[in-house]
Coordinates of C-alpha atoms in Angstrom, one line a residue:
X146 CA 123.4 105.5 207.5
X147 CA 126.8 105.0 205.8
X148 CA 128.0 107.9 203.7
X149 CA 131.0 108.1 201.4
X150 CA 131.9 111.6 202.7
X151 CA 130.5 114.1 205.2
X152 CA 127.7 116.5 204.6
X153 CA 129.6 119.8 204.3
X154 CA 128.5 122.4 207.0
X155 CA 129.4 126.1 207.2
X156 CA 128.2 129.6 207.4
X157 CA 130.3 131.5 204.9
X158 CA 129.5 129.7 201.6
X159 CA 129.0 126.2 200.1
X160 CA 129.5 124.9 196.6
X161 CA 128.7 121.5 195.0
X162 CA 129.6 120.6 191.4
X163 CA 130.4 117.7 189.2
X164 CA 134.1 118.4 189.2
X165 CA 136.4 119.3 192.1
X166 CA 138.2 122.0 190.1
X167 CA 134.9 123.9 189.4
X168 CA 134.0 123.6 193.1
X169 CA 137.4 125.0 194.1
X170 CA 137.2 127.9 191.7
X171 CA 133.7 128.8 192.9
X172 CA 134.9 128.8 196.5
X173 CA 137.9 131.0 195.4
X174 CA 135.4 133.6 194.1
X175 CA 133.5 133.6 197.4
X176 CA 136.7 134.0 199.4
X177 CA 137.7 136.9 197.1
X178 CA 134.5 138.7 198.1
X179 CA 132.2 137.6 195.2
X180 CA 128.7 136.3 195.6
X181 CA 127.0 133.1 194.6
X182 CA 126.4 134.4 191.0
X183 CA 130.1 135.3 190.5
X184 CA 131.1 131.9 191.9
X185 CA 128.7 130.0 189.7
X186 CA 129.8 131.7 186.5
X187 CA 133.5 131.1 187.3
X188 CA 132.7 127.5 188.0
X189 CA 130.8 127.3 184.7
X190 CA 133.7 128.6 182.7
X191 CA 136.0 126.1 184.4
X192 CA 133.7 123.2 183.7
X193 CA 134.0 124.0 179.9
X194 CA 137.8 123.3 180.2
X195 CA 137.8 120.3 182.6
X196 CA 134.7 118.5 181.3
X197 CA 134.8 119.0 177.5
X198 CA 133.0 115.7 177.0
X199 CA 130.1 117.0 179.0
X200 CA 129.7 120.6 178.1
X201 CA 131.3 123.5 176.1
X202 CA 131.0 127.1 175.2
X203 CA 128.8 126.2 172.2
X204 CA 126.3 124.5 174.4
X205 CA 123.3 125.6 176.5
X206 CA 122.6 126.4 180.2
X207 CA 119.3 126.7 182.1
X208 CA 119.7 128.0 185.7
X209 CA 117.5 128.7 188.7
X210 CA 118.6 131.6 190.9
X211 CA 117.3 133.1 194.1
X212 CA 118.3 136.8 194.8
X213 CA 118.2 137.2 198.6
X214 CA 118.0 141.0 198.7
X215 CA 114.9 140.9 196.4
X216 CA 113.5 137.7 197.8
X217 CA 112.9 136.6 194.2
X218 CA 113.4 133.4 192.3
X219 CA 113.9 133.3 188.5
X220 CA 114.8 130.9 185.7
X221 CA 117.6 132.0 183.4
X222 CA 117.0 130.5 180.0
X223 CA 120.2 129.8 178.1
X224 CA 118.5 127.4 175.8
X225 CA 119.1 128.6 172.2
X226 CA 116.5 128.4 169.5
X227 CA 116.4 126.6 166.1
X228 CA 118.0 128.7 163.3
X229 CA 115.8 130.3 160.6
X230 CA 116.9 127.7 158.1
X231 CA 116.0 124.8 160.3
X232 CA 112.7 124.0 158.7
X233 CA 111.0 120.6 158.3
X234 CA 111.1 121.0 154.5
X235 CA 114.9 121.5 154.6
X236 CA 115.5 118.3 156.6
X237 CA 113.0 116.3 154.6
X238 CA 114.5 117.6 151.4
X239 CA 117.8 116.1 152.6
X240 CA 116.1 112.7 152.9
X241 CA 115.9 112.8 156.7
X242 CA 113.0 111.7 158.8
X243 CA 114.7 112.6 162.1
X244 CA 117.2 115.4 163.0
X245 CA 120.6 113.7 163.2
X246 CA 122.1 113.3 166.7
X247 CA 125.5 114.8 165.7
X248 CA 127.0 117.2 163.2
X249 CA 126.1 120.6 162.1
X250 CA 122.4 120.0 161.2
X251 CA 121.8 119.3 164.9
X252 CA 122.9 122.8 166.0
X253 CA 120.7 125.4 167.6
X254 CA 121.9 128.9 168.6
X255 CA 124.5 128.4 171.4
X256 CA 122.9 129.7 174.6
X257 CA 125.3 129.0 177.4
X258 CA 127.6 132.0 177.1
X259 CA 124.8 134.6 177.1
X260 CA 123.1 132.9 180.1
X261 CA 126.3 133.0 182.1
X262 CA 126.9 136.6 181.1
X263 CA 123.3 137.7 181.9
X264 CA 123.7 136.2 185.4
X265 CA 127.1 137.9 185.9
X266 CA 125.9 141.3 184.6
X267 CA 122.6 141.5 186.5
X268 CA 123.5 139.7 189.7
X269 CA 127.3 139.4 190.1
X270 CA 129.8 141.9 191.3
X271 CA 133.1 140.8 189.7
X272 CA 134.6 141.7 186.3
X273 CA 135.0 139.6 183.2
X274 CA 138.7 139.3 183.8
X275 CA 138.4 138.2 187.4
X276 CA 135.7 135.6 186.5
X277 CA 137.6 134.1 183.5
X278 CA 141.1 134.1 185.1
X279 CA 141.0 130.5 186.6
X280 CA 139.5 129.0 183.4
X281 CA 142.0 130.7 181.1
X282 CA 144.8 129.5 183.4
X283 CA 143.5 125.9 183.1
X284 CA 143.1 126.1 179.3
X285 CA 146.6 127.4 178.9
X286 CA 148.4 125.3 181.5
X287 CA 146.2 122.2 181.4
X288 CA 143.7 120.3 183.4
X289 CA 144.2 116.8 184.7
X290 CA 142.4 114.4 182.4
X291 CA 139.7 112.2 184.0
X292 CA 139.3 108.7 182.6
X293 CA 135.9 109.5 181.0
X294 CA 137.5 112.2 178.8
X295 CA 139.8 109.5 177.4
X296 CA 137.0 107.0 177.1
X297 CA 134.7 109.4 175.2
X298 CA 137.5 110.4 172.8
X299 CA 138.2 106.7 172.1
X300 CA 134.6 106.2 171.3
X301 CA 134.8 108.7 168.4
X302 CA 138.5 108.4 167.6
X303 CA 137.9 106.8 164.2
X304 CA 135.4 109.5 163.3
X305 CA 137.9 112.2 164.3
X306 CA 140.7 110.7 162.4
X307 CA 138.8 110.1 159.1
X308 CA 136.2 112.9 159.1
X309 CA 136.3 115.5 162.0
X310 CA 140.0 116.3 161.6
X311 CA 139.8 119.6 163.4
X312 CA 138.7 117.7 166.4
X313 CA 141.5 115.2 166.0
X314 CA 144.0 118.1 166.0
X315 CA 142.7 119.1 169.5
X316 CA 141.7 115.9 171.1
X317 CA 144.2 113.5 169.6
X318 CA 147.6 115.1 170.4
X319 CA 150.4 113.0 169.1
X320 CA 147.8 110.9 167.4
X321 CA 146.2 109.5 170.5
X322 CA 143.8 110.6 173.2
X323 CA 145.3 112.3 176.3
X324 CA 145.9 109.7 179.0
X325 CA 144.1 109.7 182.3
X326 CA 146.0 111.8 184.8
X327 CA 147.9 113.7 182.1
X328 CA 147.4 117.5 181.5
X329 CA 145.2 118.6 178.6
X330 CA 145.4 122.1 177.2
X331 CA 143.1 124.1 175.0
X332 CA 145.1 127.3 174.2
X333 CA 142.8 128.3 171.3
X334 CA 139.8 128.4 173.7
X335 CA 141.9 130.6 176.0
X336 CA 142.6 132.9 173.1
X337 CA 138.9 133.2 172.4
X338 CA 138.2 134.2 176.0
X339 CA 141.1 136.6 176.1
X340 CA 139.8 138.3 173.0
X341 CA 136.3 138.6 174.5
X342 CA 137.9 140.2 177.6
X343 CA 139.8 142.6 175.4
X344 CA 136.6 143.5 173.5
X345 CA 135.0 144.2 176.9
X346 CA 137.8 146.4 178.1
X347 CA 137.6 148.4 174.9
X348 CA 134.1 149.5 176.0
X349 CA 135.6 151.4 179.0
X350 CA 135.9 150.8 182.7
X351 CA 132.3 150.1 183.5
X352 CA 131.8 146.4 184.5
X353 CA 128.3 146.2 182.9
X354 CA 129.5 147.8 179.7
X355 CA 132.4 145.3 179.5
X356 CA 130.1 142.3 179.9
X357 CA 127.6 143.6 177.3
X358 CA 130.5 144.2 174.9
X359 CA 131.7 140.6 175.3
X360 CA 128.1 139.4 174.7
X361 CA 128.0 141.5 171.5
X362 CA 131.3 140.1 170.4
X363 CA 130.0 136.6 170.8
X364 CA 126.6 137.0 169.2
X365 CA 127.4 139.8 166.7
X366 CA 131.1 139.8 166.3
X367 CA 134.0 137.4 165.8
X368 CA 132.6 134.4 167.5
X369 CA 129.3 134.5 165.5
X370 CA 131.3 135.1 162.3
X371 CA 133.5 132.0 162.9
X372 CA 130.4 129.9 163.5
X373 CA 128.6 131.2 160.4
X374 CA 131.7 130.5 158.2
X375 CA 132.2 127.0 159.6
X376 CA 128.6 126.0 159.0
X377 CA 128.6 127.4 155.5
X378 CA 131.9 126.1 154.3
X379 CA 132.0 122.6 155.7
X380 CA 130.0 119.5 155.0
X381 CA 130.3 117.3 158.1
X382 CA 129.6 113.6 158.6
X383 CA 126.8 113.0 161.0
X384 CA 124.9 110.0 162.4
X385 CA 122.9 109.7 159.2
X386 CA 126.0 108.4 157.5
X387 CA 126.2 111.4 155.2
X388 CA 127.8 114.8 155.2
X389 CA 125.8 117.9 155.7
X390 CA 126.4 121.6 156.0
X391 CA 124.9 123.5 158.9
X392 CA 122.0 126.0 158.9
X393 CA 123.1 128.3 161.8
X394 CA 124.0 131.8 160.6
X395 CA 125.4 134.9 162.1
X396 CA 122.0 136.5 161.7
X397 CA 120.5 133.7 163.9
X398 CA 123.1 134.5 166.5
X399 CA 122.5 138.3 166.4
X400 CA 118.8 137.9 166.9
X401 CA 119.0 135.8 170.1
X402 CA 119.8 136.6 173.7
X403 CA 119.3 134.7 177.0
X404 CA 116.2 135.6 179.0
X405 CA 114.4 135.3 182.3
X406 CA 111.4 133.1 182.9
X407 CA 109.2 132.6 186.0
X408 CA 109.8 129.2 187.6
X409 CA 107.1 126.5 187.3
X410 CA 106.2 125.5 190.9
X411 CA 104.4 122.8 192.8
X412 CA 103.7 122.6 196.6
X413 CA 104.6 119.2 198.1
X414 CA 103.7 119.2 201.7
X415 CA 106.1 121.7 203.4
X416 CA 108.1 122.4 200.2
X417 CA 107.6 124.4 197.1
X418 CA 109.7 122.9 194.3
X419 CA 110.7 125.1 191.4
X420 CA 111.7 124.0 187.8
X421 CA 111.8 125.4 184.3
X422 CA 108.7 125.6 182.2
X423 CA 107.7 122.9 179.7
X424 CA 110.3 124.0 177.2
X425 CA 112.4 121.7 179.4
X426 CA 111.5 118.4 181.1
X427 CA 111.5 119.9 184.6
X428 CA 107.8 119.8 185.2
X429 CA 108.1 116.0 185.0
X430 CA 109.5 116.0 188.5
X431 CA 106.6 118.3 189.7
X432 CA 104.0 116.0 188.2
X433 CA 105.7 112.9 189.7
X434 CA 105.4 114.6 193.1
X435 CA 101.8 115.4 192.5
X436 CA 101.1 111.7 191.7
X437 CA 102.9 110.6 194.8
X438 CA 101.6 113.3 197.2
X439 CA 99.0 111.1 198.9
X440 CA 100.9 107.8 198.8
X441 CA 102.1 107.9 202.5
X442 CA 105.7 107.5 201.4
X443 CA 107.1 108.1 204.9
X444 CA 105.7 104.7 205.9
X445 CA 107.7 102.9 203.2
X446 CA 111.2 101.5 203.3
X447 CA 113.4 103.9 201.2
X448 CA 115.3 100.9 199.8
X449 CA 112.2 98.7 199.6
X450 CA 110.1 97.6 196.6
X451 CA 107.0 99.6 197.5
X452 CA 108.9 102.9 197.4
X453 CA 110.8 102.1 194.2
X454 CA 107.7 100.7 192.5
X455 CA 105.5 103.7 193.4
X456 CA 108.1 106.3 192.2
X457 CA 108.8 104.4 189.0
X458 CA 105.1 103.9 188.1
X459 CA 104.4 107.6 188.7
X460 CA 107.5 108.5 186.6
X461 CA 106.2 106.5 183.7
X462 CA 102.9 108.5 183.7
X463 CA 104.7 111.9 184.0
X464 CA 107.1 111.1 181.2
X465 CA 104.3 109.9 179.0
X466 CA 102.7 113.3 179.5
X467 CA 106.0 115.0 178.7
X468 CA 106.1 113.3 175.4
X469 CA 102.5 114.2 174.6
X470 CA 102.2 117.8 175.8
X471 CA 105.6 119.5 176.4
X472 CA 107.0 122.1 174.0
X473 CA 108.2 125.7 173.9
X474 CA 105.4 127.9 175.3
X475 CA 106.1 130.6 172.8
X476 CA 104.9 128.1 170.1
X477 CA 102.8 125.6 172.0
X478 CA 99.9 126.0 174.5
X479 CA 101.0 123.4 177.1
X480 CA 98.2 122.6 179.6
X481 CA 100.7 122.8 182.5
X482 CA 98.1 123.9 185.1
X483 CA 96.0 120.8 184.3
X484 CA 99.0 118.5 184.3
X485 CA 99.9 119.6 187.8
X486 CA 96.3 119.9 189.1
X487 CA 94.9 117.7 191.9
X488 CA 91.9 116.6 189.8
X489 CA 94.0 115.4 186.9
X490 CA 96.6 113.6 189.1
X491 CA 93.9 111.9 191.2
X492 CA 92.6 110.4 188.0
X493 CA 96.1 109.5 186.8
X494 CA 97.1 108.0 190.1
X495 CA 94.3 105.5 189.7
X496 CA 96.3 103.9 186.9
X497 CA 99.1 102.8 189.2
X498 CA 98.8 99.2 190.3
X499 CA 101.0 98.7 193.3
X500 CA 101.3 95.0 192.6
X501 CA 102.0 95.2 188.8
X502 CA 104.4 97.1 186.7
X503 CA 102.9 98.7 183.6
X504 CA 104.4 97.8 180.3
X505 CA 102.1 100.3 178.4
X506 CA 102.7 103.8 177.3
X507 CA 99.9 105.9 178.8
X508 CA 99.8 109.6 178.2
X509 CA 96.8 111.4 179.5
X510 CA 93.9 112.9 177.5
X511 CA 93.3 116.6 177.7
X512 CA 90.8 117.8 175.1
X513 CA 92.4 120.2 172.5
X514 CA 96.0 119.4 173.5
X515 CA 98.7 116.8 172.9
X516 CA 100.3 115.0 170.0
X517 CA 100.3 111.5 168.6
X518 CA 103.1 109.2 169.7
X519 CA 104.1 106.0 167.9
X520 CA 105.5 104.1 170.9
X521 CA 106.1 101.0 168.8
X522 CA 108.5 102.9 166.7
X523 CA 110.4 104.1 169.7
X524 CA 110.7 100.5 170.9
X525 CA 112.0 99.4 167.5
X526 CA 114.6 102.2 167.7
X527 CA 116.1 100.6 170.8
X528 CA 117.9 98.0 168.6
X529 CA 119.9 100.6 166.6
X530 CA 123.6 101.2 167.3
X531 CA 125.2 104.6 166.5
X532 CA 127.9 104.6 169.2
X533 CA 130.7 105.4 166.9
X534 CA 129.2 108.9 166.2
X535 CA 129.1 109.8 169.9
X536 CA 125.5 110.9 169.6
X537 CA 123.3 112.3 172.3
X538 CA 124.1 112.3 176.0
X539 CA 125.5 108.7 176.5
X540 CA 124.4 108.8 180.1
X541 CA 123.8 105.2 181.0
X542 CA 125.3 102.0 179.7
X543 CA 123.8 98.6 179.4
X544 CA 124.3 97.8 183.0
X545 CA 123.6 101.3 184.3
X546 CA 127.2 102.5 184.2
X547 CA 127.5 106.3 183.8
X548 CA 129.5 107.1 180.7
X549 CA 129.2 110.9 180.4
X550 CA 126.4 113.4 180.2
X551 CA 126.3 117.0 181.5
X552 CA 127.5 119.2 184.3
X553 CA 125.9 120.8 187.4
X554 CA 126.9 123.5 189.9
X555 CA 125.1 124.7 193.0
X556 CA 126.2 127.6 195.2
X557 CA 124.8 129.3 198.3
X558 CA 126.6 132.3 199.7
X559 CA 126.6 134.0 203.1
X560 CA 124.0 136.5 202.0
X561 CA 121.5 133.7 201.2
X562 CA 121.7 133.9 197.4
X563 CA 121.2 130.5 195.7
X564 CA 122.2 129.2 192.3
X565 CA 121.5 125.9 190.5
X566 CA 122.9 125.7 186.9
X567 CA 122.9 122.9 184.4
X568 CA 125.5 123.6 181.6
X569 CA 125.6 121.1 178.8
X570 CA 125.8 120.6 175.1
X571 CA 128.7 121.4 172.8
X572 CA 130.3 118.1 173.9
X573 CA 133.5 117.2 172.1
X574 CA 131.4 114.4 170.4
X575 CA 128.7 116.8 169.2
X576 CA 130.3 118.2 166.0
X577 CA 133.8 119.1 164.8
X578 CA 135.9 121.7 166.6
X579 CA 135.8 125.1 165.1
X580 CA 139.6 125.7 164.8
X581 CA 139.5 129.5 165.2
X582 CA 137.5 129.2 168.5
X583 CA 138.8 126.0 170.1
X584 CA 135.4 124.4 170.7
X585 CA 132.4 122.9 168.8
X586 CA 128.7 123.5 168.4
X587 CA 125.9 121.8 170.2
X588 CA 123.5 119.0 168.9
X589 CA 120.4 120.0 170.9
X590 CA 118.2 120.2 167.8
X591 CA 118.0 116.4 167.8
X592 CA 115.2 116.8 170.4
X593 CA 112.9 118.3 167.8
X594 CA 110.5 116.1 165.7
X595 CA 110.0 116.4 161.9
X596 CA 106.3 115.5 162.2
X597 CA 103.8 118.3 162.3
X598 CA 101.5 117.0 165.0
X599 CA 103.8 117.1 168.1
X600 CA 104.4 119.9 170.6
X601 CA 108.1 119.5 170.1
X602 CA 107.9 119.7 166.3
X603 CA 110.8 121.7 164.7
X604 CA 110.2 125.3 163.8
X605 CA 112.6 128.2 163.3
X606 CA 113.0 130.3 166.5
X607 CA 111.7 127.5 168.7
X608 CA 113.4 126.1 171.7
X609 CA 114.0 122.3 171.7
X610 CA 112.5 120.5 174.6
X611 CA 115.7 120.1 176.6
X612 CA 116.4 117.5 179.3
X613 CA 118.4 120.0 181.3
X614 CA 116.6 120.4 184.6
X615 CA 118.1 122.3 187.6
X616 CA 116.0 122.4 190.8
X617 CA 115.2 124.7 193.7
X618 CA 113.0 124.3 196.7
X619 CA 111.6 126.5 199.4
X620 CA 110.7 125.1 202.8
X621 CA 107.8 126.7 204.7
X622 CA 108.0 129.5 202.1
X623 CA 111.7 130.2 202.8
X624 CA 114.6 129.6 200.4
X625 CA 116.0 126.2 201.2
X626 CA 117.8 124.1 198.6
X627 CA 119.3 123.9 195.2
X628 CA 120.1 120.6 193.5
X629 CA 120.5 118.8 190.3
X630 CA 122.2 116.0 188.4
X631 CA 123.4 115.3 184.9
X632 CA 121.9 112.4 183.0
X633 CA 119.6 113.3 180.1
X634 CA 116.2 111.8 180.6
X635 CA 117.4 110.4 184.0
X636 CA 117.9 113.8 185.5
X637 CA 114.4 114.2 187.0
X638 CA 114.3 110.5 188.0
X639 CA 117.4 110.8 190.1
X640 CA 116.4 114.2 191.5
X641 CA 113.0 112.8 192.5
X642 CA 114.4 109.9 194.5
X643 CA 117.0 112.3 196.1
X644 CA 114.4 114.9 197.0
X645 CA 112.0 112.3 198.5
X646 CA 114.7 110.6 200.6
X647 CA 115.8 113.9 202.0
X648 CA 112.4 115.4 202.7
X649 CA 110.3 112.3 203.5
X650 CA 112.9 110.0 205.2
X651 CA 115.1 112.6 207.0
X652 CA 118.3 111.7 205.2
X653 CA 120.8 114.5 205.1
X654 CA 122.0 115.8 201.7
X655 CA 125.0 113.4 201.5
X656 CA 122.9 110.4 202.7
X657 CA 120.2 111.1 200.2
X658 CA 122.9 111.4 197.4
X659 CA 124.7 108.2 198.5
X660 CA 121.5 106.1 198.8
X661 CA 121.2 103.4 196.1
X662 CA 119.3 104.7 193.1
X663 CA 117.7 103.6 189.8
X664 CA 116.3 104.7 186.5
X665 CA 113.6 103.6 184.1
X666 CA 114.0 103.4 180.4
X667 CA 110.3 102.8 179.7
X668 CA 109.7 106.2 178.1
X669 CA 111.0 107.4 174.7
X670 CA 114.5 108.7 175.0
X671 CA 115.0 112.4 174.1
X672 CA 118.2 111.7 172.1
X673 CA 118.7 110.2 168.7
X674 CA 117.5 107.6 167.7
X675 CA 114.8 108.0 170.5
X676 CA 114.6 104.4 171.8
X677 CA 112.2 103.1 174.4
X678 CA 112.5 99.9 176.5
X679 CA 109.1 98.9 178.0
X680 CA 109.4 98.1 181.7
X681 CA 113.1 98.3 181.8
X682 CA 114.4 99.3 185.3
X683 CA 118.1 99.6 186.1
X684 CA 118.9 99.3 189.8
X685 CA 122.3 99.9 191.5
X686 CA 123.8 96.7 192.8
X687 CA 123.5 97.9 196.4
X688 CA 119.8 97.3 196.6
X689 CA 118.7 94.4 198.9
X690 CA 118.2 91.2 196.9
X691 CA 114.7 91.0 198.4
X692 CA 113.9 94.4 196.7
X693 CA 115.3 93.2 193.4
X694 CA 113.3 89.9 193.5
X695 CA 110.0 91.6 194.4
X696 CA 110.3 94.2 191.7
X697 CA 110.9 91.4 189.2
X698 CA 107.8 89.6 190.6
X699 CA 105.8 92.7 190.0
X700 CA 106.8 92.6 186.3
X701 CA 109.6 95.1 186.1
X702 CA 112.3 94.2 183.5
X703 CA 115.1 94.6 186.1
X704 CA 118.7 95.0 185.3
X705 CA 121.2 95.2 188.2
X706 CA 124.0 97.6 187.5
X707 CA 127.2 98.4 189.3
X708 CA 127.0 99.4 192.9
X709 CA 127.8 103.1 192.3
X710 CA 126.4 103.8 188.8
X711 CA 123.2 105.9 189.0
X712 CA 123.4 109.7 188.9
X713 CA 125.8 112.5 189.6
X714 CA 123.8 114.5 192.1
X715 CA 124.9 117.9 193.6
X716 CA 123.0 119.7 196.4
X717 CA 123.3 122.7 198.7
X718 CA 120.9 123.9 201.4
X719 CA 120.5 126.6 204.0
X720 CA 118.5 126.5 207.2
X721 CA 118.6 128.4 210.5
X722 CA 121.9 130.1 209.6
X723 CA 123.6 126.9 208.6
X724 CA 124.8 126.2 205.0
X725 CA 125.0 122.6 203.9
X726 CA 126.2 120.8 200.8
X727 CA 126.6 117.2 199.5
X728 CA 128.2 115.8 196.3
X729 CA 128.2 112.6 194.3
X730 CA 130.9 110.0 194.8
X731 CA 130.0 108.1 191.6
X732 CA 132.6 108.6 188.9
X733 CA 135.1 110.1 191.4
X734 CA 134.8 113.7 190.1
X735 CA 132.1 115.6 192.0
X736 CA 133.0 117.5 195.1
X737 CA 131.3 119.8 197.7
X738 CA 133.3 122.5 199.5
X739 CA 132.5 125.2 202.0
X740 CA 133.3 126.8 205.3

């Protein structure tokens, strides 16, 4: 099969990420004697500089890790929670029936920094200064601007100029967006990091004590104080068309820390696939596999209509169950064992008609669980246009063209440690830049509902149901692969097709990434204003015309996008002493490296 680049093979270490600089930095850490955890954290800090339209220090970060010496897999939860003042009554009192998709009201406790630091402290070997050195260098000296940074800034340029003037000061140097190929600097962010390192050094020479001191400075020191002050003293224009102050406080910051979770797992033939729990959308991929397990996929053409149709129709059912049942397990009893059970999915599988696309929204029924969904309201929301506010994750355009979303990094080292991390949030289009810090806050609270009868209903201290969804897989019980892609609601659609093409059709990592892909917009979107488009299926232009015609005959509302427009996949694997990696050619940013 044609590939855009080789599958990377080696024995020392491999990295795949959504930006070549992050991959290079991670490899630098491996070469300097660091392990996969050191490398991932350094890459994560670099991504905050070189992809500010896709993530930032004020965002969130779930990760999946495998510790080879302990033979143990864990989820690192860097998804911050709703502030104490984020109550339904507060938002309703402001005349809102939905959490805005931008501005300060959409902010939850920023979780990315503590998740990275928790990983570094407990599993890494290097110091704060060593880890931050490349990112600080890029923030001071500049990173080359990719076209999508310029495009994203242009989308919100008027908002920056008229309302978010602190963002204009950073992202509109000389009154205009930085040009593609030019160098963009963020010295204030570098100062924030340098101050955190200094706070760490003040705690003494112990590596762990330094990391904990930096964490305390972030959540209980100068960073939290700056966030608190900015939210209290500023009324910020958001997508509601009005100005609002934030509800995040220093006390909210002080009470939260990143944590460990057990992965949610599903056995699919020879593989055990691991995802986050239902506080994220990760189990959607697992349920899709459960629905497809007995479909005889290997007999299908991986670019043919039967394969696409089966996966899309299973996806529709799994995403309907996401909407009905998923929420933070600390607040909601999600029937995840039932949702992944053979009995339940045998019944749900019977709803799939291989000759006809469903245009209905069909969540399952589990007595005592679930919430009411007004699907018609989601369909109506599909006609609204809030583009000038830069809301949500603008992942896919009308014709499927990727416009920006999130980041991903995978690392496997020579010891067998594996990491898959999905940093996101705190995009430059989320909320105004906090001038003292050099970055903005996240807008993840837009994933909450202001109705009382949903699993993802807003409550103080609750995690929003994030779309961020890294993946890990065992093969025959042994650690095998880490993978993921940016893309909001599309993340687990693109990861499913990648995983199936690799495991069921024998494609190598690069072949499975390069293969033509698709996404469905049938389900309610997780981002404001939460639109749904019944039956809509966007295919890359490289699919055979026969596949396109047959899917239309079966009733899919097919749109054919650009040839290379669906997904930004990263993947790394290990087997029989060989390390492997592949990366996404779409968007001309992702890169895999290794030796």
